[in-house]
PDB file of C-alpha atoms in Angstrom:
ATOM      1  CA  MET A 277     101.076-177.828 -75.349  1.00 94.00           C
ATOM      2  CA  ARG A 278     104.022-176.251 -73.481  1.00 96.00           C
ATOM      3  CA  VAL A 279     103.071-174.965 -70.019  1.00 98.00           C
ATOM      4  CA  LEU A 280     104.957-172.706 -67.597  1.00 98.00           C
ATOM      5  CA  ILE A 281     104.006-172.570 -63.886  1.00 98.00           C
ATOM      6  CA  ALA A 282     104.522-169.285 -62.004  1.00 98.00           C
ATOM      7  CA  ASP A 283     103.655-169.295 -58.280  1.00 97.00           C
ATOM      8  CA  ASP A 284     105.571-168.255 -55.190  1.00 96.00           C
ATOM      9  CA  GLU A 285     104.179-171.163 -53.129  1.00 96.00           C
ATOM     10  CA  PRO A 286     106.154-174.415 -53.577  1.00 96.00           C
ATOM     11  CA  LEU A 287     103.142-176.559 -52.647  1.00 96.00           C
ATOM     12  CA  ALA A 288     100.958-174.785 -55.223  1.00 96.00           C
ATOM     13  CA  ARG A 289     103.585-175.341 -57.918  1.00 97.00           C
ATOM     14  CA  ALA A 290     103.866-179.013 -56.948  1.00 97.00           C
ATOM     15  CA  ARG A 291     100.077-179.467 -57.100  1.00 96.00           C
ATOM     16  CA  LEU A 292      99.817-177.903 -60.544  1.00 97.00           C
ATOM     17  CA  ASP A 293     102.728-179.986 -61.780  1.00 97.00           C
ATOM     18  CA  SER A 294     100.995-183.141 -60.507  1.00 97.00           C
ATOM     19  CA  LEU A 295      97.695-182.226 -62.175  1.00 97.00           C
ATOM     20  CA  LEU A 296      99.422-181.415 -65.453  1.00 97.00           C
ATOM     21  CA  ALA A 297     101.237-184.762 -65.418  1.00 97.00           C
ATOM     22  CA  ARG A 298      97.884-186.491 -66.049  1.00 96.00           C
ATOM     23  CA  ARG A 299      97.695-185.073 -69.557  1.00 95.00           C
ATOM     24  CA  ALA A 300      99.674-186.590 -72.402  1.00 94.00           C
ATOM     25  CA  ASP A 301      99.245-183.397 -74.453  1.00 94.00           C
ATOM     26  CA  VAL A 302     101.005-181.175 -71.882  1.00 96.00           C
ATOM     27  CA  GLU A 303     104.721-180.587 -71.333  1.00 97.00           C
ATOM     28  CA  VAL A 304     105.747-178.555 -68.265  1.00 97.00           C
ATOM     29  CA  VAL A 305     108.665-176.502 -69.565  1.00 96.00           C
ATOM     30  CA  GLY A 306     109.400-174.591 -66.359  1.00 97.00           C
ATOM     31  CA  SER A 307     108.351-173.680 -62.829  1.00 98.00           C
ATOM     32  CA  VAL A 308     109.223-170.282 -61.338  1.00 97.00           C
ATOM     33  CA  ALA A 309     108.474-168.441 -58.103  1.00 97.00           C
ATOM     34  CA  ASP A 310     108.150-164.751 -59.037  1.00 96.00           C
ATOM     35  CA  GLY A 311     107.039-162.399 -61.767  1.00 96.00           C
ATOM     36  CA  GLU A 312     110.456-161.384 -63.092  1.00 96.00           C
ATOM     37  CA  ALA A 313     111.444-165.031 -63.419  1.00 97.00           C
ATOM     38  CA  ALA A 314     108.162-165.697 -65.219  1.00 96.00           C
ATOM     39  CA  LEU A 315     108.921-163.027 -67.836  1.00 95.00           C
ATOM     40  CA  GLU A 316     112.444-164.359 -68.331  1.00 95.00           C
ATOM     41  CA  ALA A 317     111.152-167.917 -68.675  1.00 96.00           C
ATOM     42  CA  CYS A 318     108.537-166.840 -71.230  1.00 94.00           C
ATOM     43  CA  ALA A 319     111.231-165.174 -73.332  1.00 91.00           C
ATOM     44  CA  LEU A 320     113.541-168.187 -73.177  1.00 91.00           C
ATOM     45  CA  LEU A 321     111.151-171.141 -73.186  1.00 93.00           C
ATOM     46  CA  LEU A 322     108.277-169.747 -75.309  1.00 91.00           C
ATOM     47  CA  PRO A 323     105.468-171.585 -73.487  1.00 95.00           C
ATOM     48  CA  ASP A 324     102.039-171.873 -75.063  1.00 95.00           C
ATOM     49  CA  VAL A 325     100.336-171.383 -71.678  1.00 97.00           C
ATOM     50  CA  ILE A 326     101.375-169.816 -68.381  1.00 97.00           C
ATOM     51  CA  LEU A 327      99.603-170.760 -65.135  1.00 98.00           C
ATOM     52  CA  LEU A 328     100.073-167.488 -63.306  1.00 96.00           C
ATOM     53  CA  ASP A 329      99.540-166.663 -59.642  1.00 95.00           C
ATOM     54  CA  ILE A 330      98.328-163.118 -58.966  1.00 92.00           C
ATOM     55  CA  GLU A 331      99.680-162.437 -55.479  1.00 91.00           C
ATOM     56  CA  MET A 332     103.461-162.812 -55.752  1.00 92.00           C
ATOM     57  CA  PRO A 333     106.242-160.781 -54.124  1.00 88.00           C
ATOM     58  CA  GLY A 334     107.705-158.116 -56.356  1.00 91.00           C
ATOM     59  CA  LEU A 335     106.105-158.209 -59.786  1.00 93.00           C
ATOM     60  CA  GLY A 336     102.570-159.580 -59.363  1.00 92.00           C
ATOM     61  CA  GLY A 337     100.617-161.689 -61.823  1.00 92.00           C
ATOM     62  CA  THR A 338      98.544-158.866 -63.296  1.00 92.00           C
ATOM     63  CA  ALA A 339     101.708-156.846 -63.974  1.00 94.00           C
ATOM     64  CA  VAL A 340     103.227-159.893 -65.678  1.00 94.00           C
ATOM     65  CA  ALA A 341     100.114-160.262 -67.833  1.00 92.00           C
ATOM     66  CA  ARG A 342     100.315-156.598 -68.881  1.00 90.00           C
ATOM     67  CA  ARG A 343     103.940-157.045 -69.902  1.00 92.00           C
ATOM     68  CA  LEU A 344     103.153-160.234 -71.802  1.00 91.00           C
ATOM     69  CA  ALA A 345     100.352-158.441 -73.693  1.00 84.00           C
ATOM     70  CA  GLU A 346     103.092-156.430 -75.432  1.00 82.00           C
ATOM     71  CA  VAL A 347     104.914-159.556 -76.636  1.00 76.00           C
ATOM     72  CA  PRO A 348     104.092-160.749 -80.199  1.00 70.00           C
ATOM     73  CA  MET A 349     104.224-164.476 -79.367  1.00 77.00           C
ATOM     74  CA  ARG A 350     102.630-164.163 -75.940  1.00 86.00           C
ATOM     75  CA  PRO A 351     101.354-167.298 -74.148  1.00 94.00           C
ATOM     76  CA  GLN A 352      97.775-167.914 -73.129  1.00 94.00           C
ATOM     77  CA  VAL A 353      97.426-166.651 -69.537  1.00 94.00           C
ATOM     78  CA  VAL A 354      95.503-168.733 -66.997  1.00 95.00           C
ATOM     79  CA  PHE A 355      95.387-167.053 -63.596  1.00 94.00           C
ATOM     80  CA  CYS A 356      95.500-169.300 -60.517  1.00 93.00           C
ATOM     81  CA  THR A 357      94.674-167.477 -57.289  1.00 89.00           C
ATOM     82  CA  ALA A 358      92.882-167.738 -53.968  1.00 86.00           C
ATOM     83  CA  TYR A 359      91.145-164.371 -54.476  1.00 80.00           C
ATOM     84  CA  GLU A 360      87.895-163.970 -56.420  1.00 77.00           C
ATOM     85  CA  GLN A 361      87.997-160.171 -56.513  1.00 73.00           C
ATOM     86  CA  HIS A 362      90.627-160.087 -59.270  1.00 66.00           C
ATOM     87  CA  ALA A 363      88.463-161.941 -61.794  1.00 67.00           C
ATOM     88  CA  LEU A 364      87.087-158.988 -63.762  1.00 64.00           C
ATOM     89  CA  SER A 365      90.459-157.257 -64.080  1.00 70.00           C
ATOM     90  CA  ALA A 366      91.988-160.586 -65.110  1.00 67.00           C
ATOM     91  CA  PHE A 367      89.616-160.985 -68.037  1.00 71.00           C
ATOM     92  CA  ASP A 368      90.134-157.337 -68.942  1.00 75.00           C
ATOM     93  CA  LEU A 369      93.778-158.297 -69.401  1.00 76.00           C
ATOM     94  CA  GLY A 370      92.752-160.961 -71.899  1.00 79.00           C
ATOM     95  CA  ALA A 371      93.154-163.975 -69.610  1.00 86.00           C
ATOM     96  CA  THR A 372      92.075-167.299 -71.050  1.00 89.00           C
ATOM     97  CA  ASP A 373      90.666-168.465 -67.708  1.00 90.00           C
ATOM     98  CA  TYR A 374      90.657-167.732 -63.982  1.00 90.00           C
ATOM     99  CA  LEU A 375      91.084-170.639 -61.553  1.00 92.00           C
ATOM    100  CA  LEU A 376      90.518-170.473 -57.811  1.00 92.00           C
ATOM    101  CA  LYS A 377      92.841-172.340 -55.458  1.00 92.00           C
ATOM    102  CA  PRO A 378      92.920-175.125 -54.615  1.00 93.00           C
ATOM    103  CA  VAL A 379      92.759-175.746 -58.351  1.00 95.00           C
ATOM    104  CA  ARG A 380      90.523-178.691 -59.249  1.00 94.00           C
ATOM    105  CA  ALA A 381      91.527-181.097 -61.988  1.00 96.00           C
ATOM    106  CA  GLU A 382      88.248-180.566 -63.868  1.00 94.00           C
ATOM    107  CA  ARG A 383      88.629-176.786 -63.978  1.00 94.00           C
ATOM    108  CA  LEU A 384      92.285-177.018 -64.984  1.00 96.00           C
ATOM    109  CA  ASP A 385      91.309-179.318 -67.851  1.00 95.00           C
ATOM    110  CA  GLU A 386      88.656-176.828 -68.973  1.00 93.00           C
ATOM    111  CA  ALA A 387      91.197-174.000 -68.937  1.00 93.00           C
ATOM    112  CA  LEU A 388      93.778-176.007 -70.882  1.00 95.00           C
ATOM    113  CA  ASP A 389      91.185-177.099 -73.444  1.00 92.00           C
ATOM    114  CA  ARG A 390      90.112-173.475 -73.877  1.00 89.00           C
ATOM    115  CA  ALA A 391      93.735-172.416 -74.311  1.00 91.00           C
ATOM    116  CA  ALA A 392      94.297-175.204 -76.853  1.00 89.00           C
ATOM    117  CA  THR A 393      91.312-173.944 -78.847  1.00 83.00           C
ATOM    118  CA  ARG A 394      92.726-170.438 -78.948  1.00 83.00           C
ATOM    119  CA  LEU A 395      96.096-171.758 -80.064  1.00 84.00           C
ATOM    120  CA  GLN A 396      94.570-173.591 -83.023  1.00 74.00           C
ATOM    121  CA  PRO A 397      94.043-171.977 -86.443  1.00 58.00           C
ATOM    122  CA  PRO A 398      90.473-170.911 -87.264  1.00 50.00           C
ATOM    123  CA  VAL A 399      88.061-173.800 -87.533  1.00 47.00           C
ATOM    124  CA  ALA A 400      86.932-174.664 -91.049  1.00 46.00           C
ATOM    125  CA  ALA A 401      83.385-173.783 -92.040  1.00 44.00           C
ATOM    126  CA  HIS A 402      82.248-177.423 -92.228  1.00 45.00           C
ATOM    127  CA  SER A 403      82.708-177.791 -88.461  1.00 49.00           C
ATOM    128  CA  ALA A 404      79.780-175.374 -87.875  1.00 75.00           C
ATOM    129  CA  TRP A 405      77.472-178.414 -87.975  1.00 84.00           C
ATOM    130  CA  LEU A 406      76.739-180.689 -85.027  1.00 88.00           C
ATOM    131  CA  ARG A 407      75.831-184.355 -85.433  1.00 86.00           C
ATOM    132  CA  ALA A 408      72.810-185.337 -83.371  1.00 88.00           C
ATOM    133  CA  ARG A 409      70.253-188.120 -82.911  1.00 83.00           C
ATOM    134  CA  SER A 410      66.499-187.837 -83.344  1.00 78.00           C
ATOM    135  CA  GLY A 411      65.058-191.168 -82.287  1.00 78.00           C
ATOM    136  CA  ALA A 412      66.693-193.803 -84.472  1.00 79.00           C
ATOM    137  CA  ASP A 413      67.807-191.228 -87.067  1.00 84.00           C
ATOM    138  CA  GLU A 414      71.170-189.491 -87.244  1.00 86.00           C
ATOM    139  CA  VAL A 415      70.744-185.837 -88.138  1.00 87.00           C
ATOM    140  CA  ARG A 416      72.797-182.686 -88.138  1.00 86.00           C
ATOM    141  CA  VAL A 417      72.022-179.212 -86.922  1.00 88.00           C
ATOM    142  CA  ARG A 418      73.733-175.950 -87.787  1.00 88.00           C
ATOM    143  CA  LEU A 419      75.498-174.348 -84.869  1.00 89.00           C
ATOM    144  CA  ASP A 420      73.827-171.079 -85.850  1.00 88.00           C
ATOM    145  CA  ASP A 421      70.429-172.703 -85.184  1.00 90.00           C
ATOM    146  CA  VAL A 422      71.332-173.928 -81.681  1.00 94.00           C
ATOM    147  CA  LEU A 423      69.663-172.095 -78.801  1.00 95.00           C
ATOM    148  CA  TYR A 424      71.535-173.784 -75.951  1.00 96.00           C
ATOM    149  CA  LEU A 425      73.126-177.107 -74.989  1.00 96.00           C
ATOM    150  CA  LEU A 426      72.368-178.876 -71.701  1.00 95.00           C
ATOM    151  CA  ALA A 427      74.274-181.854 -70.315  1.00 93.00           C
ATOM    152  CA  ASP A 428      72.708-184.596 -68.219  1.00 83.00           C
ATOM    153  CA  GLU A 429      74.544-187.536 -66.691  1.00 76.00           C
ATOM    154  CA  LYS A 430      74.206-189.633 -69.855  1.00 79.00           C
ATOM    155  CA  TYR A 431      73.821-187.243 -72.775  1.00 86.00           C
ATOM    156  CA  VAL A 432      73.892-183.686 -74.109  1.00 93.00           C
ATOM    157  CA  ALA A 433      70.622-182.194 -75.369  1.00 93.00           C
ATOM    158  CA  VAL A 434      70.794-179.749 -78.283  1.00 94.00           C
ATOM    159  CA  HIS A 435      67.886-177.321 -78.042  1.00 94.00           C
ATOM    160  CA  HIS A 436      67.129-175.595 -81.346  1.00 91.00           C
ATOM    161  CA  GLY A 437      64.257-173.826 -83.065  1.00 82.00           C
ATOM    162  CA  GLY A 438      62.643-177.093 -84.098  1.00 80.00           C
ATOM    163  CA  GLY A 439      62.792-178.838 -80.729  1.00 88.00           C
ATOM    164  CA  MET A 440      65.447-180.941 -78.996  1.00 91.00           C
ATOM    165  CA  TRP A 441      67.869-183.588 -80.242  1.00 91.00           C
ATOM    166  CA  LEU A 442      70.554-185.599 -78.455  1.00 92.00           C
ATOM    167  CA  ILE A 443      74.243-185.421 -79.240  1.00 90.00           C
ATOM    168  CA  ASP A 444      77.054-187.865 -78.484  1.00 84.00           C
ATOM    169  CA  ASP A 445      79.789-185.265 -77.946  1.00 87.00           C
ATOM    170  CA  SER A 446      80.427-183.979 -74.426  1.00 88.00           C
ATOM    171  CA  LEU A 447      80.257-180.280 -73.571  1.00 90.00           C
ATOM    172  CA  ARG A 448      84.034-180.265 -73.213  1.00 86.00           C
ATOM    173  CA  GLN A 449      84.454-181.695 -76.717  1.00 86.00           C
ATOM    174  CA  LEU A 450      82.046-179.127 -78.117  1.00 89.00           C
ATOM    175  CA  GLU A 451      83.816-176.293 -76.322  1.00 85.00           C
ATOM    176  CA  THR A 452      87.179-177.492 -77.644  1.00 82.00           C
ATOM    177  CA  ALA A 453      85.893-177.707 -81.221  1.00 84.00           C
ATOM    178  CA  HIS A 454      83.868-174.462 -81.196  1.00 86.00           C
ATOM    179  CA  GLY A 455      85.390-172.497 -78.315  1.00 78.00           C
ATOM    180  CA  GLU A 456      85.209-169.127 -80.050  1.00 81.00           C
ATOM    181  CA  ARG A 457      81.495-169.571 -80.812  1.00 89.00           C
ATOM    182  CA  LEU A 458      80.231-171.137 -77.575  1.00 91.00           C
ATOM    183  CA  VAL A 459      80.052-169.672 -74.052  1.00 92.00           C
ATOM    184  CA  ARG A 460      79.988-171.770 -70.879  1.00 93.00           C
ATOM    185  CA  LEU A 461      77.336-170.579 -68.421  1.00 95.00           C
ATOM    186  CA  HIS A 462      77.813-173.374 -65.909  1.00 93.00           C
ATOM    187  CA  ARG A 463      79.261-176.875 -65.891  1.00 91.00           C
ATOM    188  CA  ASN A 464      76.136-178.286 -67.563  1.00 94.00           C
ATOM    189  CA  CYS A 465      75.344-175.555 -70.079  1.00 96.00           C
ATOM    190  CA  LEU A 466      76.851-174.003 -73.202  1.00 95.00           C
ATOM    191  CA  VAL A 467      75.183-171.339 -75.346  1.00 96.00           C
ATOM    192  CA  PRO A 468      76.179-169.837 -78.694  1.00 93.00           C
ATOM    193  CA  ARG A 469      77.963-166.565 -78.150  1.00 91.00           C
ATOM    194  CA  ALA A 470      75.737-164.851 -80.719  1.00 90.00           C
ATOM    195  CA  ARG A 471      72.630-165.797 -78.675  1.00 93.00           C
ATOM    196  CA  LEU A 472      73.768-164.064 -75.489  1.00 93.00           C
ATOM    197  CA  LEU A 473      71.760-160.865 -74.990  1.00 92.00           C
ATOM    198  CA  GLY A 474      72.330-159.990 -71.337  1.00 93.00           C
ATOM    199  CA  LEU A 475      71.936-161.009 -67.712  1.00 94.00           C
ATOM    200  CA  ARG A 476      69.151-160.807 -65.141  1.00 93.00           C
ATOM    201  CA  THR A 477      69.856-160.923 -61.400  1.00 94.00           C
ATOM    202  CA  LEU A 478      67.162-162.428 -59.181  1.00 94.00           C
ATOM    203  CA  SER A 479      66.320-161.336 -55.638  1.00 94.00           C
ATOM    204  CA  ASP A 480      68.055-164.428 -54.235  1.00 93.00           C
ATOM    205  CA  GLY A 481      71.320-163.474 -55.971  1.00 92.00           C
ATOM    206  CA  ARG A 482      71.148-165.988 -58.798  1.00 94.00           C
ATOM    207  CA  VAL A 483      72.018-164.666 -62.251  1.00 95.00           C
ATOM    208  CA  LEU A 484      70.190-165.806 -65.393  1.00 96.00           C
ATOM    209  CA  ALA A 485      71.254-165.396 -69.016  1.00 96.00           C
ATOM    210  CA  ARG A 486      68.875-163.850 -71.547  1.00 94.00           C
ATOM    211  CA  LEU A 487      69.135-165.524 -74.959  1.00 94.00           C
ATOM    212  CA  SER A 488      67.795-164.559 -78.361  1.00 93.00           C
ATOM    213  CA  GLY A 489      65.245-166.895 -79.900  1.00 91.00           C
ATOM    214  CA  THR A 490      64.006-168.465 -76.641  1.00 92.00           C
ATOM    215  CA  GLU A 491      62.317-167.584 -73.364  1.00 92.00           C
ATOM    216  CA  VAL A 492      64.541-170.066 -71.516  1.00 94.00           C
ATOM    217  CA  THR A 493      66.962-168.285 -69.154  1.00 95.00           C
ATOM    218  CA  PRO A 494      69.756-170.648 -68.055  1.00 96.00           C
ATOM    219  CA  GLU A 495      71.493-169.904 -64.790  1.00 96.00           C
ATOM    220  CA  VAL A 496      75.066-168.566 -64.845  1.00 95.00           C
ATOM    221  CA  SER A 497      77.345-170.032 -62.192  1.00 93.00           C
ATOM    222  CA  ARG A 498      79.322-167.736 -59.926  1.00 90.00           C
ATOM    223  CA  ARG A 499      82.537-169.216 -61.300  1.00 87.00           C
ATOM    224  CA  ASN A 500      81.658-168.379 -64.916  1.00 89.00           C
ATOM    225  CA  LEU A 501      79.938-165.049 -64.260  1.00 90.00           C
ATOM    226  CA  PRO A 502      83.036-162.797 -64.592  1.00 87.00           C
ATOM    227  CA  ALA A 503      83.887-164.293 -67.994  1.00 85.00           C
ATOM    228  CA  VAL A 504      80.302-163.920 -69.238  1.00 90.00           C
ATOM    229  CA  ARG A 505      80.128-160.300 -68.081  1.00 89.00           C
ATOM    230  CA  HIS A 506      83.440-159.547 -69.739  1.00 84.00           C
ATOM    231  CA  LEU A 507      82.228-161.140 -72.970  1.00 84.00           C
ATOM    232  CA  LEU A 508      79.067-159.013 -72.967  1.00 86.00           C
ATOM    233  CA  ARG A 509      81.106-155.853 -72.446  1.00 82.00           C
ATOM    234  CA  THR A 510      83.592-156.829 -75.167  1.00 74.00           C
ATOM    235  CA  ASP A 511      80.944-157.715 -77.745  1.00 70.00           C
ATOM    236  CA  ALA A 512      79.008-154.541 -76.959  1.00 59.00           C
ATOM    237  CA  GLY A 513      82.118-152.510 -77.610  1.00 56.00           C
TER     238      GLY A 513
END
């Protein structure tokens, strides 16, 4: 996966470059300091992913994303910024993810895995089954029958209409394999996109997801809330 870094802060570029160096599947093809240079680099280097700062002198990150949206072979855009208030507009521009500075390795990995999923051809129909364990038996469950997936320290529980089974794959592996069909609510929870009905905000500010087929309402983290809201608006349209 070819990655371009675009940030006007040298230290921010150096940090991203260091984090990307951990991954054998990533090649940093360029590092630029402003929006115009980012557009030129995209045209010349054809990156798969651009890590794009929003607040840059001259042409800002959102303007770059709008310009890239007009390009046939546009890269996946992952915004990296210190400002939360741009999240909704970022996803409206079709961003793959939205990372807050200082960018954590775990969140960068999630964004890159999500971008890799979008870059892959459509997943074959046979991959719509998950392998699980029910006691000593190995079973499989259709992804369409899954209500939600919860991760504990040692395992991932697949909750479905018939109860709960355990699965050996991590949430990250599941998201990579089925990224277009699963939605991350928080770091320990994925739900099928088709199950997501809406959101409910509690008096203490917490936001819960309403799912079809179950009364369980998993909490949505503040970090993932803009993406979930955008998804609800997009699917409703």
